Coordinates of C-alpha atoms and ligand atoms in Angstrom, one line a residue:
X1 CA 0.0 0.0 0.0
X2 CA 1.5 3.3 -1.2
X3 CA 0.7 6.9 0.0
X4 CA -1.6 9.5 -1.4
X5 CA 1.7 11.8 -2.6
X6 CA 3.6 8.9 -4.0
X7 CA 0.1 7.0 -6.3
X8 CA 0.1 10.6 -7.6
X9 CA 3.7 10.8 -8.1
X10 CA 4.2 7.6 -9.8
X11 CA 1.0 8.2 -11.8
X12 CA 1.9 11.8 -12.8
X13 CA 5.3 10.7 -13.7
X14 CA 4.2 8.6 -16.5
X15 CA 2.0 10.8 -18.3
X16 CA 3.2 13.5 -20.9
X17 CA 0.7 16.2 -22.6
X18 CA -1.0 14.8 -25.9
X19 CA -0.2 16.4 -29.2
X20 CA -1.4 19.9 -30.2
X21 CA -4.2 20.3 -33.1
X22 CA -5.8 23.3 -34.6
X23 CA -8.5 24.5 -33.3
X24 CA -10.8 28.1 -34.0
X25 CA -10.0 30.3 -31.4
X26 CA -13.2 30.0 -29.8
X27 CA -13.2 26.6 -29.7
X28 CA -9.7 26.8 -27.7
X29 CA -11.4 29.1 -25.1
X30 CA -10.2 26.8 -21.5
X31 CA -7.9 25.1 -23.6
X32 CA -4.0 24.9 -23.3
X33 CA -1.7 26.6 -25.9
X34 CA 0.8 24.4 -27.8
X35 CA 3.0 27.5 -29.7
X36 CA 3.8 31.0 -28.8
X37 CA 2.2 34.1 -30.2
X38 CA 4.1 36.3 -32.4
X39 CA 2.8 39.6 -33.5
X40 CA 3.1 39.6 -37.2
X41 CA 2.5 43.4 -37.3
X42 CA 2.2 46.4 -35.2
X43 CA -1.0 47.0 -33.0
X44 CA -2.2 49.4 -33.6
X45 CA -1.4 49.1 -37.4
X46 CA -0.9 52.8 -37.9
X47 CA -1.0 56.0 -36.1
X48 CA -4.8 56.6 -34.8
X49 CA -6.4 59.0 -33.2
X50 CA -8.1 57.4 -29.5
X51 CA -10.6 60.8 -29.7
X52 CA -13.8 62.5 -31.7
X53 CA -12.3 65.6 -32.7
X54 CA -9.8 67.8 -35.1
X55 CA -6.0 66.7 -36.0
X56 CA -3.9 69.7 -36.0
X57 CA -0.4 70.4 -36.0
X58 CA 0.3 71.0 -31.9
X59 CA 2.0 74.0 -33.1
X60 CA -0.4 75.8 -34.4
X61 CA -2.3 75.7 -31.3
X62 CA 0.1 77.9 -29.5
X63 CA -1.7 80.3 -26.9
X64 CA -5.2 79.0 -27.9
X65 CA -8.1 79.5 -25.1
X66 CA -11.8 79.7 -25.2
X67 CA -11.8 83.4 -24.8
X68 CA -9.0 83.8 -27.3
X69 CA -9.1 80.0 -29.9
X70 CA -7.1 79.5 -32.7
X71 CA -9.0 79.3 -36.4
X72 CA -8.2 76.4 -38.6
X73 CA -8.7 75.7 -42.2
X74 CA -10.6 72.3 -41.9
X75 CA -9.7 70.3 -45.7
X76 CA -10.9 66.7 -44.9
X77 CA -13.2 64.7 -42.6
X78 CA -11.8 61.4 -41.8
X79 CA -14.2 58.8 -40.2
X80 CA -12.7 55.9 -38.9
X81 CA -12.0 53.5 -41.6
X82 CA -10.9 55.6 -44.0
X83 CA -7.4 56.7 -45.2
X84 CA -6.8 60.5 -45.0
X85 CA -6.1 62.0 -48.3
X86 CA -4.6 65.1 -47.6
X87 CA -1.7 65.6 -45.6
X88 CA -2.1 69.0 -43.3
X89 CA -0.2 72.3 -43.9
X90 CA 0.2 75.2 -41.7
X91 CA -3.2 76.6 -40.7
X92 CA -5.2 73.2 -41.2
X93 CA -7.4 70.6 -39.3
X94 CA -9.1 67.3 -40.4
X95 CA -12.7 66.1 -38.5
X96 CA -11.5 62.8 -37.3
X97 CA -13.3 59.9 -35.6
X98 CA -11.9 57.7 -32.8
X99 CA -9.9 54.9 -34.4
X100 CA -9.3 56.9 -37.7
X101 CA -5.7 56.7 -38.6
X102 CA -3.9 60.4 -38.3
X103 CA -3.4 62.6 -41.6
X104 CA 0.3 63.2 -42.8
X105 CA 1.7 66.3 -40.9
X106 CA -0.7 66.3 -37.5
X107 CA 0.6 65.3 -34.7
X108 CA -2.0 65.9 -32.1
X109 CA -5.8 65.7 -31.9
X110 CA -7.9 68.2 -30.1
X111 CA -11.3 66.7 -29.0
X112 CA -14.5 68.1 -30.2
X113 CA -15.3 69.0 -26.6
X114 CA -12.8 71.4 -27.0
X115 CA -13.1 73.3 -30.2
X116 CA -16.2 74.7 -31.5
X117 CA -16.8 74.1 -35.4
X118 CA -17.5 77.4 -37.7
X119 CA -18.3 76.7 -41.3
X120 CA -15.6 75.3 -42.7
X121 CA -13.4 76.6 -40.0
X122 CA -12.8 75.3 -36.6
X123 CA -12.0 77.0 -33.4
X124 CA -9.9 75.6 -30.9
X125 CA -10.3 76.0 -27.5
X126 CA -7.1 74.3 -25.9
X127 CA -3.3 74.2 -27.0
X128 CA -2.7 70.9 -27.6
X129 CA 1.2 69.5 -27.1
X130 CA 2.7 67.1 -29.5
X131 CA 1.0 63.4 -29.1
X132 CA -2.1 64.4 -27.4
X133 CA -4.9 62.1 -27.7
X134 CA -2.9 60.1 -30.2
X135 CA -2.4 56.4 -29.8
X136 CA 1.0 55.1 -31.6
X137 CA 1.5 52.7 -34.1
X138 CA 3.1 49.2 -32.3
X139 CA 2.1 50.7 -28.4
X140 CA 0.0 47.9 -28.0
X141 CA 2.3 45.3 -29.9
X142 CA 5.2 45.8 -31.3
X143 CA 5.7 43.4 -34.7
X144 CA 7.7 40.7 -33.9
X145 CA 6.6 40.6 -29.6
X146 CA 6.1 37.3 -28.4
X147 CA 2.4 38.1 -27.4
X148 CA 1.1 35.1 -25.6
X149 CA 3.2 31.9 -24.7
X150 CA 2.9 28.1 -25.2
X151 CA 1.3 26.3 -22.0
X152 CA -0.6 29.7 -21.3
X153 CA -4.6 29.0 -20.8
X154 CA -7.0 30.4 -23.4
X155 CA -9.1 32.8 -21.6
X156 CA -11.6 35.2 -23.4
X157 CA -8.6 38.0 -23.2
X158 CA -6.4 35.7 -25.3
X159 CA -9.1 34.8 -27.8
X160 CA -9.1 38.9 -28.0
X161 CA -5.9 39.0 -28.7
X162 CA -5.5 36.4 -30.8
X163 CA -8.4 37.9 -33.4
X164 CA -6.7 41.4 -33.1
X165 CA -3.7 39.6 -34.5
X166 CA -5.8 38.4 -37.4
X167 CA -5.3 34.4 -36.0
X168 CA -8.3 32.6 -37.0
X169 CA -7.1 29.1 -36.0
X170 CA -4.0 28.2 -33.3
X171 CA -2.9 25.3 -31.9
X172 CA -4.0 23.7 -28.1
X173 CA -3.3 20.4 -26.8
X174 CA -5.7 17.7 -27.4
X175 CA -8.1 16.5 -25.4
X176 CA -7.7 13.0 -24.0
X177 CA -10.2 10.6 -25.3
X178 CA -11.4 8.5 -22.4
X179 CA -12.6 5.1 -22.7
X180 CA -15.0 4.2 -19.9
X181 CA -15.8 0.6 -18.9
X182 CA -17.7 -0.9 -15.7
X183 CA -17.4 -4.5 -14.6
X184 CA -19.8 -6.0 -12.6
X185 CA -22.6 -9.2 -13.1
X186 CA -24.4 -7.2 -10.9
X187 CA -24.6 -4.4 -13.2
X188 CA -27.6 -3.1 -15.6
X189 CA -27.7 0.2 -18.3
X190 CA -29.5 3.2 -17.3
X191 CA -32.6 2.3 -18.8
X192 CA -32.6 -1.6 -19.0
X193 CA -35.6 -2.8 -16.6
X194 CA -34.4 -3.1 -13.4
X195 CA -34.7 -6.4 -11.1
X196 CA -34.0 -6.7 -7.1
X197 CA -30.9 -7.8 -7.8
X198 CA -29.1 -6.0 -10.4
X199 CA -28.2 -2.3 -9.9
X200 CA -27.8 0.2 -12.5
X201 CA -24.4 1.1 -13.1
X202 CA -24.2 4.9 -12.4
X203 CA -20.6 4.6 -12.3
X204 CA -20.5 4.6 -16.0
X205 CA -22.2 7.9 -16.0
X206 CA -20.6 9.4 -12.9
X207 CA -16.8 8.7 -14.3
X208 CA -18.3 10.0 -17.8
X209 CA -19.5 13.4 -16.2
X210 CA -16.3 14.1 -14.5
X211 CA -14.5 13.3 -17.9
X212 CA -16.5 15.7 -19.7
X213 CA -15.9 18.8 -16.4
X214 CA -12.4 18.1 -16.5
X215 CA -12.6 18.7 -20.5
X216 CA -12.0 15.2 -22.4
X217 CA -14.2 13.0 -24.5
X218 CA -15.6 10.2 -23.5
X219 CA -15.5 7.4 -25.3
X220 CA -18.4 4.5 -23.7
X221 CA -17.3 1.1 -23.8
X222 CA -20.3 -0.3 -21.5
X223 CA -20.8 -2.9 -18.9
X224 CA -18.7 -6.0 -19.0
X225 CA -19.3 -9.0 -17.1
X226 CA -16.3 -10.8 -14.4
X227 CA -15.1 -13.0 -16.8
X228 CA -11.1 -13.0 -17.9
X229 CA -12.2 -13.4 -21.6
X230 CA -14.5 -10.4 -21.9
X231 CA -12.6 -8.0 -19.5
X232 CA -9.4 -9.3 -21.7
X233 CA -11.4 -8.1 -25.0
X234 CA -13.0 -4.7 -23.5
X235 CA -9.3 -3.7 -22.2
X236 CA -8.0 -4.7 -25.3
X237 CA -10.5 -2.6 -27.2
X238 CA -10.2 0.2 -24.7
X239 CA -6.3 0.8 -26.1
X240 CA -8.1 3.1 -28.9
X241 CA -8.3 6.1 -26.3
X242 CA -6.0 8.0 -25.0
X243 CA -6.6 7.1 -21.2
X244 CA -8.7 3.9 -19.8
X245 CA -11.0 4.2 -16.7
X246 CA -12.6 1.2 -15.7
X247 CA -14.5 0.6 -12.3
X248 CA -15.0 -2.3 -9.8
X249 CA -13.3 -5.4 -9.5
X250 CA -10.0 -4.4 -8.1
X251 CA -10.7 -5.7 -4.3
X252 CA -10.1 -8.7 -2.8
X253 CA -13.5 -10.8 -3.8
X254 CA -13.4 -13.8 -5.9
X255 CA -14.3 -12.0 -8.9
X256 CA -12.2 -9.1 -8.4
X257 CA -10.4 -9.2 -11.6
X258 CA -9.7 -6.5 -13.0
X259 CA -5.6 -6.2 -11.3
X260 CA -5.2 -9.7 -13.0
X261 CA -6.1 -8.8 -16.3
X262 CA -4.3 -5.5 -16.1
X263 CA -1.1 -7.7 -15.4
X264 CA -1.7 -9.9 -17.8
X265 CA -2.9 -7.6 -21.1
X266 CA -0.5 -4.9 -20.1
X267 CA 2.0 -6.5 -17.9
X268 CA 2.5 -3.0 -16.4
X269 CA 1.1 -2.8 -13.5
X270 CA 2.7 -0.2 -11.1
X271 CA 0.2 -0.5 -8.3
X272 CA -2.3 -1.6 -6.0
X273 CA -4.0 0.3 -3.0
X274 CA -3.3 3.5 -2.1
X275 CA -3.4 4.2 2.0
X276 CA -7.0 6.5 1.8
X277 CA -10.3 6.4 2.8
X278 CA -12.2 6.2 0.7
X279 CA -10.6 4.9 -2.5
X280 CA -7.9 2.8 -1.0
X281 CA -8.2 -0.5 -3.8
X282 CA -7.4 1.8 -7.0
X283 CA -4.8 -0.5 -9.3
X284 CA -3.1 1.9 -12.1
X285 CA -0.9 1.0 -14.7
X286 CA -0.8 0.6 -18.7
X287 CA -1.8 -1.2 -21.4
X288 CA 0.2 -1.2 -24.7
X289 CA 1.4 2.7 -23.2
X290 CA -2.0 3.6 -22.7
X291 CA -2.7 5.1 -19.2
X292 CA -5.0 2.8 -17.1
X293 CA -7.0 3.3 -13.8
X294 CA -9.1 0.7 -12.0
X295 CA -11.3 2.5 -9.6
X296 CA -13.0 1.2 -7.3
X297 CA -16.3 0.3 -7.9
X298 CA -18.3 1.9 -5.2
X299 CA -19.8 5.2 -6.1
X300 CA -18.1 7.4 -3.7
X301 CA -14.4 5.6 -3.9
X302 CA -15.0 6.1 -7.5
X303 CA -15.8 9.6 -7.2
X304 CA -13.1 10.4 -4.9
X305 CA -10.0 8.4 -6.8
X306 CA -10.7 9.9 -9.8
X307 CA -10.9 13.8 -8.4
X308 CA -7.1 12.6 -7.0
X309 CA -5.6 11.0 -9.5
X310 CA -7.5 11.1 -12.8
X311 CA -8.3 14.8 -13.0
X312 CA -4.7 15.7 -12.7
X313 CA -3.5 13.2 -15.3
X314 CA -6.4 14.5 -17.8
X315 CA -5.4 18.3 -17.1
X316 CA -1.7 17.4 -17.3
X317 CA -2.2 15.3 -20.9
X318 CA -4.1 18.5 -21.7
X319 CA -0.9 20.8 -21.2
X320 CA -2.2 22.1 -18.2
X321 CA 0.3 23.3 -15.5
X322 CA -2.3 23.5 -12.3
X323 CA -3.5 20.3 -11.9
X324 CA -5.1 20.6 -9.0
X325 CA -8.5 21.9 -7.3
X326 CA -7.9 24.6 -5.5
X327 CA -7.9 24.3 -1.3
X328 CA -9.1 26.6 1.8
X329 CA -8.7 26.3 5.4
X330 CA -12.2 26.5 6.8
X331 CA -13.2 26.2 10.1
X332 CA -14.5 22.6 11.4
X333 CA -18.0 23.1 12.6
X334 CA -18.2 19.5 14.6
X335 CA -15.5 16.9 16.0
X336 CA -14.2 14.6 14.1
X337 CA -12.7 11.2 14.4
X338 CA -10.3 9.2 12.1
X339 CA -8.0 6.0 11.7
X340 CA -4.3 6.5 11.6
X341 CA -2.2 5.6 8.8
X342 CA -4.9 6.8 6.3
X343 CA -5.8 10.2 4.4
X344 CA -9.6 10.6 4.5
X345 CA -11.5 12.7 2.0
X346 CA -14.9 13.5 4.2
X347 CA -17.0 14.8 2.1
X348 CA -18.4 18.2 3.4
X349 CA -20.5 21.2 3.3
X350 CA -18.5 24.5 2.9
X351 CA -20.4 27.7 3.8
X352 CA -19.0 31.5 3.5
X353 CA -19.7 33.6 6.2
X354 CA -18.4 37.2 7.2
X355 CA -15.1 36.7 5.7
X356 CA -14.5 33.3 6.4
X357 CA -15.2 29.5 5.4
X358 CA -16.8 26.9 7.3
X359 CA -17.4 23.6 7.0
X360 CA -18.9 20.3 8.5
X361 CA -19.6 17.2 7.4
X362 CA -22.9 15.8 5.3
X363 CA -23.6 13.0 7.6
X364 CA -22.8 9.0 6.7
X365 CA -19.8 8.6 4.8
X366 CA -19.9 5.1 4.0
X367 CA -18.1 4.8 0.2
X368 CA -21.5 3.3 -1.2
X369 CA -23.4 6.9 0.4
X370 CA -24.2 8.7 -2.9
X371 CA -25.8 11.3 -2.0
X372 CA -22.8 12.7 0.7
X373 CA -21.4 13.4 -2.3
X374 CA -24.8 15.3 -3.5
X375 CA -24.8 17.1 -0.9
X376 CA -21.0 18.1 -0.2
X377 CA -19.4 20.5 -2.0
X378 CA -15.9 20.2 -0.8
X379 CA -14.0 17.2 0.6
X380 CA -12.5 17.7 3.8
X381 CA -9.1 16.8 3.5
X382 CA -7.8 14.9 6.9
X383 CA -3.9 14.1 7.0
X384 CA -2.7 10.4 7.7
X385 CA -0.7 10.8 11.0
X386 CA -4.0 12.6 12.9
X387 CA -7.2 10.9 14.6
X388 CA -9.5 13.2 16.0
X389 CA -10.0 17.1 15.3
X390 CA -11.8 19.5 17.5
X391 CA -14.5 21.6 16.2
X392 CA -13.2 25.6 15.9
X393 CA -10.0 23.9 14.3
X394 CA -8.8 24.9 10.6
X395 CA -8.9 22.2 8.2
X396 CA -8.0 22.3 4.7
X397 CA -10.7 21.2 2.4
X398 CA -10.4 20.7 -1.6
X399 CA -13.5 22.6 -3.0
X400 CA -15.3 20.9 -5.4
X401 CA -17.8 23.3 -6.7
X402 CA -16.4 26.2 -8.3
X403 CA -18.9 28.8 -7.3
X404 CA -17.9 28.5 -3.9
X405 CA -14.8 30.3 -5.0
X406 CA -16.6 32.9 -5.3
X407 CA -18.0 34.8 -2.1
X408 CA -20.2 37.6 -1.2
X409 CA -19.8 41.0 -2.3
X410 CA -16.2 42.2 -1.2
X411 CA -16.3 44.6 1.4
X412 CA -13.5 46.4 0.0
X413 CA -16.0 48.3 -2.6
Ligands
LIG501 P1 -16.5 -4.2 -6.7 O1 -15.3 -3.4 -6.4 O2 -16.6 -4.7 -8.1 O3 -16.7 -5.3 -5.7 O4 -17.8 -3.2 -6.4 C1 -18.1 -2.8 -5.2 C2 -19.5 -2.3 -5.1 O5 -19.7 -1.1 -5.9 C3 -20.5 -3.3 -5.8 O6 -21.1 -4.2 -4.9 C4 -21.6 -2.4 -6.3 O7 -22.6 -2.2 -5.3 C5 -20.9 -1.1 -6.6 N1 -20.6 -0.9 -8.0 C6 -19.7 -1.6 -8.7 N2 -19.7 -1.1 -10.0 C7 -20.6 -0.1 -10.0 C8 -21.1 0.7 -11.1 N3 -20.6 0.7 -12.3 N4 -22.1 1.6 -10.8 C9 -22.6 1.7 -9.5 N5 -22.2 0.9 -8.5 C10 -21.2 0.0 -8.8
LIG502 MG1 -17.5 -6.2 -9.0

C-alpha cells in the first residue's frame, strides 16, 4: 500500500501532454496553448487617433483659449476606416473619428469638446502638445513581440488577442479521449428494466460526467461482465483512447479481476492500494502505453479516486500546469474522528460567512453513500498521521464546486 503523494507521483510521472491540433480560437477558449504568439504586425497598425475631434499640427495651437481660440482651415473629414487623403499644412485641421488613422503632418488631436466648429473653420479651445490624444503605431504590440506563450490557458482575453492579431485558427493540446468501462454481473444500463438484484451502473455515467468537467471526451465502452475473456477483450478494445478508466473489480473478492487482467494484457502494473479512505483498492498501470485506472467500484471511492488522480492526469495530458482543485482552510464546525495511517477525504458542506469559510460534514460517509457526495461540496481533506479534530480547528478542504470560490460581495467596494 503506497501513499496518497507517491500513487500521484508515480501516476503523474508517467504521463506527458498529448499532441497539439488546430483549433478556431473560440473553440480553444479553457484550452491549453501548444505554440507561442508572435505579433506579425504592429498593434495598432498605424497611427490613430483614440478621440472625436480635429488633427492639428500642436504648433499651431500655440496660446489657444476659449476666450481667445485658434482658427483652422478644416480640408478633410476622416471617419474611422478611411485613409486620409490630404496631408495638413500650416493653418489646417481634419474632422477625425476615434480609431481613424492620423493625416500626414498632425501630430495631435484636439477633442471636439474642446473646439467649437464654424463653417468650414474650426475654433480651438485648448493648446494641444505634440502626441495628445494620439495612440501610436506598435504601443499595444510591437511586430515581432512574443504576445502570448505556449502552455498559457486560453481565456476570453487571449481569444481577443489572438483575433486582433488576425489568428483565426492556433494550436492547443488535445483532449484526451477517455474510454469508460464498468465490470460488474451485478450491473444493468441506465434504462434496461431493473430487477432486485441488479443495480444500474451509475458509475458509467458518474466517471463520464467528470471526464467531460475536466474537458476530455468520453468514449463508452459499456458494462462487461467478471469474466477473464470479456474483461481481456473490453481492455483490449479500450487501447483506442488515449486514457482507460474502468470501475470495480479491483478488491479482494473472488471475482475481483480486473488487477489480473491488467497484469496480464498490459503487464504493467505499477500499483495496488493507495493508504485513503475512501478509495484505498485503486490499481493503475498501462496497457500497450495507454494510461490505465481501476477504480474502485463503489460510487463514492470512485468519485473520490478519480478527483485525485484522474483529473490531474487529464489536465496534465491537456498541457495544463495547475493540476489541482484549489484548497481553503475552513473552520471545522463539529468533532471529528479518524483512523491513523490513512488520508480521509470527508465529504463536506463549505459555507461563507463574514469573511470566512466553514465547514462540517454531510452526515454518513460510508463509500456506497451517494448522496454525501450530493450534498458536499468540498471534501475535507484529513492528513494520515492525525485521529481526531476539535470543532473551531482549521482544516483544509479541496473545493469541489467552483462557485464557492466565489464569495459575497467584497467589502473592500
Ligand atoms: P466491486 O469493487 O466490483 O466489488 O464493487 C463494489 C460495489 O460497488 C458493488 O457491490 C456495487 O454495489 C458497486 N458498484 C460496482 N460497479 C458499479 C457501477 N458501475 N455503478 C454503480 N455501482 C457500482
Ligand atoms: Mg464487482
Amino acid at each position: 500500500m503506497i501513499s496518497v503523494d507517491e500513487a500521484l507521483k508515480t501516476i503523474l510521472d508517467t504521463i506527458v501532454p498529448l499532441p497539439v491540433e488546430k483549433v478556431n480560437i473560440l473553440a480553444a477558449l479553457g484550452r491549453v496553448l501548444g505554440e507561442d504568439i508572435v505579433a506579425p504586425r504592429h498593434l495598432p497598425p498605424t497611427n490613430n487617433s483614440s478621440m472625436d475631434g480635429y488633427a492639428v499640427r500642436a504648433r499651431d495651437t500655440g496660446g489657444a483659449k476659449s476666450t481667445s481660440p485658434v482658427i483652422l482651415n478644416v480640408i478633410e473629414d476622416i471617419p474611422a476606416g478611411t485613409v486620409p487623403q490630404k496631408a495638413l499644412a500650416a493653418g489646417q485641421a481634419s474632422r477625425i473619428m476615434t480609431g481613424a488613422p492620423l493625416p500626414e503632418g498632425a501630430d495631435a488631436v484636439v477633442r471636439m469638446e474642446d473646439t467649437q466648429p464654424d463653417g468650414r473653420q474650426v475654433h480651438i479651445h485648448v493648446e494641444a502638445r505634440q502626441g495628445l490624444d494620439i495612440r501610436l503605431a506598435g504601443e499595444d504590440v510591437r511586430e515581432g513581440e512574443t504576445v502570448i506563450f505556449s502552455g498559457s490557458v486560453i481565456r476570453p482575453a487571449e481569444v481577443g488577442m489572438l483575433a486582433a492579431l488576425g489568428r483565426s485558427f492556433v494550436s492547443v493540446y488535445q483532449r484526451p479521449v477517455v474510454a469508460i468501462l464498468a465490470t460488474g454481473d451485478e450491473l444493468v444500463d441506465i434504462d434496461e428494466p431493473p430487477s432486485s438484484w441488479k443495480i444500474i451502473s451509475s458509475n458509467s455515467y458518474a466517471t463520464a460526467a467528470q471526464v467531460i468537467e475536466s474537458g476530455a471526451t468520453v468514449l463508452q465502452l459499456g458494462i462487461v461482465k467478471d469474466r477473464r475473456e470479456s474483461l481481456i477483450e473490453k481492455f483490449r478494445a479500450a487501447t483506442r483512447a488515449d486514457l482507460i478508466i474502468s470501475s470495480g473489480g479491483v478488491s479482494v473478492g473472488d471475482y475481483d479481476l480486473v488487477k489480473d487482467i491488467m497484469k496480464e494484457v498490459g503487464n504493467a502494473m505499477q500499483f495496488w492500494q493507495v493508504a485513503m479512505r475512501p478509495g484505498k483498492p485503486l490499481a493503475f498501470g498501462s496497457i500497450q502505453g495507454v494510461p490505465v485506472f481501476g477504480l474502485p467500484g463503489n460510487p463514492v471511492s470512485s468519485m473520490i479516486s478519480f478527483e485525485q488522480f484522474v483529473r490531474p492526469t487529464i489536465l496534465k495530458m491537456m498541457g495544463h500546469k495547475n493540476l489541482y482543485r484549489k484548497m481553503i482552510r475552513a473552520t471545522l464546525e463539529q468533532d471529528l474522528a479518524k483512523r491513523e495511517g490513512m488520508r480521509y477525504f470527508m465529504r463536506g458542506q463549505v459555507r461563507w460567512e463574514a469573511g470566512r469559510y466553514y465547514v462540517r460534514s454531510t452526515g454518513e460517509q460510508g463509500s456506497g453513500i451517494l448522496k454525501s457526495m450530493v450534498r458536499a461540496n468540498g471534501l475535507i481533506v484529513l492528513p494520515e498521521q492525525t485521529t481526531s479534530f476539535r470543532k473551531g480547528e482549521e482544516v483544509l478542504v479541496q473545493l469541489l464546486d467552483r462557485s464557492m470560490e466565489q464569495t459575497d460581495h467584497p467589502d473592500y467596494v
